[in-house]
Short mmCIF file of C-alpha atoms in Angstrom, two decimals:
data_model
loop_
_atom_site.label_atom_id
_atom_site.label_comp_id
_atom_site.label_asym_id
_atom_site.label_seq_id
_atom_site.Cartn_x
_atom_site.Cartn_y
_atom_site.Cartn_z
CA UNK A 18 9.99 6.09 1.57
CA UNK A 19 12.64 7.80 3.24
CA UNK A 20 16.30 8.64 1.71
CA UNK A 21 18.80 9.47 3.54
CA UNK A 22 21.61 12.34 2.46
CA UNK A 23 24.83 10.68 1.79
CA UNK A 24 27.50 11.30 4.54
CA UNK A 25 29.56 14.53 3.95
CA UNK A 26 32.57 14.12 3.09
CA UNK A 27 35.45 15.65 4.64
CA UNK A 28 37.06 19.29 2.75
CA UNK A 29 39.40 18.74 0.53
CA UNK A 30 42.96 20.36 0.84
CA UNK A 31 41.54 23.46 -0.82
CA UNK A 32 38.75 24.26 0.58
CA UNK A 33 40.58 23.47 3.85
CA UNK A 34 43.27 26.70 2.94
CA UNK A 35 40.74 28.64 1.73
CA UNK A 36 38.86 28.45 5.29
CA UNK A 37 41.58 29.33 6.85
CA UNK A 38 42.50 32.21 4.74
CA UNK A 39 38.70 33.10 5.56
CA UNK A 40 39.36 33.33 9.53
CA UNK A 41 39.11 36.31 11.15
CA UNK A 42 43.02 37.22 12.57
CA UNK A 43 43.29 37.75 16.27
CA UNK A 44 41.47 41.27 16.78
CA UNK A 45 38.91 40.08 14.90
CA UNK A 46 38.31 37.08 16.70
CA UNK A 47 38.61 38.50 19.96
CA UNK A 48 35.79 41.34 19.00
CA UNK A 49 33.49 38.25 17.82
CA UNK A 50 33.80 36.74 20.83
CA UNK A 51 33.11 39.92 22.83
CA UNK A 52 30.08 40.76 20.02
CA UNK A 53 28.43 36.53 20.86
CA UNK A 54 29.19 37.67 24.66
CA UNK A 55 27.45 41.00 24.86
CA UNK A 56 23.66 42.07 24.15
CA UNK A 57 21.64 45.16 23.96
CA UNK A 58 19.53 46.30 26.71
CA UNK A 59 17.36 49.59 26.00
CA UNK A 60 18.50 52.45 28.05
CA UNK A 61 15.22 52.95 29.64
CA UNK A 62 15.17 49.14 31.04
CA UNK A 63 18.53 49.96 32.50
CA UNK A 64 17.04 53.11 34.36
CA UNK A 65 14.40 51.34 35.95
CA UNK A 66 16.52 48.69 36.84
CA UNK A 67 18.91 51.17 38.60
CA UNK A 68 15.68 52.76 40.25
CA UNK A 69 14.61 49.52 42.01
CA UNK A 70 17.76 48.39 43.08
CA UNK A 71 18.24 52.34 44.93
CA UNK A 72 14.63 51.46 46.31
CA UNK A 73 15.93 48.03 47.57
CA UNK A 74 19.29 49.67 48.84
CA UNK A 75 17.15 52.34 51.29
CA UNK A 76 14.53 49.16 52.33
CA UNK A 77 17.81 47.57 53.22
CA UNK A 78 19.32 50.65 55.63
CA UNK A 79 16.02 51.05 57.12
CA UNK A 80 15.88 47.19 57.96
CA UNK A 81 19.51 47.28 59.29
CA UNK A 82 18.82 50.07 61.26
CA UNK A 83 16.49 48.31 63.05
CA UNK A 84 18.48 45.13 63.23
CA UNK A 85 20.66 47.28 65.54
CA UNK A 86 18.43 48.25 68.06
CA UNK A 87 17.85 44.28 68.53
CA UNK A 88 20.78 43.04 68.74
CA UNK A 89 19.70 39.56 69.67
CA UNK A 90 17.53 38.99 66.67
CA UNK A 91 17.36 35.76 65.05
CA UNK A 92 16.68 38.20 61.17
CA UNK A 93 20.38 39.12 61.93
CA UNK A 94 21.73 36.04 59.74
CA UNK A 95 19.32 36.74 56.92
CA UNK A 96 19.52 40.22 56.79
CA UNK A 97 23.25 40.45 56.78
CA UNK A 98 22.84 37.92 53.65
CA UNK A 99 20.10 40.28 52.58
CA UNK A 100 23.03 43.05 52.94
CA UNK A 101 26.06 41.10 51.01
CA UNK A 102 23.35 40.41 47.60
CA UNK A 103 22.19 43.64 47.85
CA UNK A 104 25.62 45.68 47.69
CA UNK A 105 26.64 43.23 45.16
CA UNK A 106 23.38 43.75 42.94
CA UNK A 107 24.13 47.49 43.29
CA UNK A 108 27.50 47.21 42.08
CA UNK A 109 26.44 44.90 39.20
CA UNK A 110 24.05 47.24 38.08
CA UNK A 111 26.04 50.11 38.03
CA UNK A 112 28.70 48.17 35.85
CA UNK A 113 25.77 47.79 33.34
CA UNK A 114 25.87 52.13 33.19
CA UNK A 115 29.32 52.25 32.29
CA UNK A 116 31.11 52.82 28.95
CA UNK A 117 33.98 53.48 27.65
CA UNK A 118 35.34 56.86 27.19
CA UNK A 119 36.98 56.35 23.67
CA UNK A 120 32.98 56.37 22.92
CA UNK A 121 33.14 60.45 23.77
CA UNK A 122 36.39 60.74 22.08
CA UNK A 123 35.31 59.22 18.41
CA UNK A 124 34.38 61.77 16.73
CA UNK A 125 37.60 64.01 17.69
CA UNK A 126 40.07 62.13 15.06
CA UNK A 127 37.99 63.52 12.39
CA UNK A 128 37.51 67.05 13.74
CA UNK A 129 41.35 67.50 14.63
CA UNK A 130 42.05 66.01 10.86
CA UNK A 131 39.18 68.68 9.61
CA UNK A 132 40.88 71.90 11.95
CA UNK A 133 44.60 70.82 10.27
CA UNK A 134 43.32 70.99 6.79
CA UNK A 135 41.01 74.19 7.99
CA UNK A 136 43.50 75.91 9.82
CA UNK A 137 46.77 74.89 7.66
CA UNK A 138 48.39 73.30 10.97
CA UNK A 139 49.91 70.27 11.08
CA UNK A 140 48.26 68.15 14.37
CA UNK A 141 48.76 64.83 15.91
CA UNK A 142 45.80 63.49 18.19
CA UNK A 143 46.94 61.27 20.68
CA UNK A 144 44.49 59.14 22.29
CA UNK A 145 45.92 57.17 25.98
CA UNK A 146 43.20 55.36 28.34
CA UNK A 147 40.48 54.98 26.00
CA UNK A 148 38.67 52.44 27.52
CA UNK A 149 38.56 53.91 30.45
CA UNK A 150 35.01 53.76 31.59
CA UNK A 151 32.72 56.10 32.92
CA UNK A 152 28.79 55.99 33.71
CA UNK A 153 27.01 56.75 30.63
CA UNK A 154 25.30 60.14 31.87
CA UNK A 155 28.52 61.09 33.02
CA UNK A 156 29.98 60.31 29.68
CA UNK A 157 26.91 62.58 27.83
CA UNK A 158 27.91 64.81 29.74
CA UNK A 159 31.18 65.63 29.19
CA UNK A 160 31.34 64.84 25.55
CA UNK A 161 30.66 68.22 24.42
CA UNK A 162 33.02 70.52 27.12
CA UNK A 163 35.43 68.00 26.26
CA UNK A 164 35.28 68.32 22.02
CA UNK A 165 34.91 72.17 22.87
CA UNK A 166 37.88 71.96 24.79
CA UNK A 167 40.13 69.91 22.37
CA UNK A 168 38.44 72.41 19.17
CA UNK A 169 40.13 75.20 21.29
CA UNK A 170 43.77 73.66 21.64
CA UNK A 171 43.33 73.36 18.13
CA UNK A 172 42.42 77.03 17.16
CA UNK A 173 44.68 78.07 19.89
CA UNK A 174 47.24 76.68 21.61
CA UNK A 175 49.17 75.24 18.04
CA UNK A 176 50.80 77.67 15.88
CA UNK A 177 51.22 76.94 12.50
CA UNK A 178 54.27 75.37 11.01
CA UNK A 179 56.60 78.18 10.33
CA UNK A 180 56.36 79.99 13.93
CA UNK A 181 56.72 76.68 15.52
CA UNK A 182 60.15 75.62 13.59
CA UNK A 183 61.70 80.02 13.89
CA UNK A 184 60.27 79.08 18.41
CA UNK A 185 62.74 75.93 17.75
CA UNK A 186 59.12 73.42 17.97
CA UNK A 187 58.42 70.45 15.66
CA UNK A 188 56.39 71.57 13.21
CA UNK A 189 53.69 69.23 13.73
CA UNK A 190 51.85 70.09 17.77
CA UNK A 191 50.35 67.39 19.87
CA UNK A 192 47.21 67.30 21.50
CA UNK A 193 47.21 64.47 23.93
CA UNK A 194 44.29 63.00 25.54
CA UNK A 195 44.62 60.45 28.58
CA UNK A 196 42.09 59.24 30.68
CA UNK A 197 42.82 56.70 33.87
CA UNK A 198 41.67 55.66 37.05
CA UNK A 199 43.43 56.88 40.25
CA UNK A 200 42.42 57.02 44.13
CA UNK A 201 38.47 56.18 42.84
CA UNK A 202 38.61 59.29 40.67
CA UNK A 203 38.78 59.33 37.05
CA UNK A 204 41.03 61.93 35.76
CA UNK A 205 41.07 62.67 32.22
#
């Protein structure tokens, strides 16, 4: 014998507010969306991904070139097709590498709040084009020059309160951090 569940029954006023009070405000909701839209892929997949498609991008040249000493061949419609995926694969492939830069520039919040306390200076970090993205190696690499570098305006290029209000400053200094694209550069 089989029973069947009663049918449920629709919420109740209360439990109706209450689920809304539970749902996630607009930031929220838009990083749960990005968080059901994204998925991890280990590093070293990515690299050999990236490998092959450089592999299929020099077959490719070495095909075309050929393609144009015959002119009149009939692998000219194919292999221009061959040439569109191709560039396009590349390009997707490389968007995989990228990441944002605010992912270098975490840690610096903390550090800059650390030096102020340390060094008895009163320090605003400011923070413009954070996700601004660069290829991850690219982004390894700089991380360190660049926390080196703001450690240093820190120790060096903001005096502390008093000498900034008798040279007529505010007393708290600003180090500012931008990063942007411009003329396929990225200039931080």
């Amino acid at each position: 014998m089989v029973e069947e569940a009663p049918p449920a029954a629709a919420p109740k006023p209360a439990k109706a507010a209450a689920a809304k009070k539970d749902a996630p405000v607009d930031g929220e909701a838009k990083e749960s969306a990005i968080a059901n839209q994204s998925i991890r892929v280990n590093v070293e997949l990515l690299e050999n991904l990236m490998t092959m498609v450089s592999e299929l991008v020099l077959t490719r040249n070495q095909v075309l070139q050929i393609l144009r000493k015959h002119k009149d061949s009939e692998f000219a419609a194919p292999l221009q097709r061959l040439n569109h995926v191709t560039s396009e694969l590349q390009e997707g492939v490389m968007k995989t590498r990228m990441q944002p830069i605010g992912n270098a520039w975490a840690k610096l919040p903390r550090i800059i709040r650390d030096l102020s306390h340390e060094l008895k200076k009163k320090i605003d970090l400011i923070m413009i084009g954070q996700d601004t993205e660069l290829d991850r190696q690219v982004l390894e690499m700089i991380k360190d020059p660049l926390t080196h570098m703001v450690r240093n305006s820190a120790d060096h290029a903001i005096e502390i309160p008093e000498e900034r209000r008798r040279a007529g400053k505010p007393e708290t200094g600003k180090i500012t951090l931008n990063a942007y694209h411009e003329g396929g550069h990225i200039i931080i």
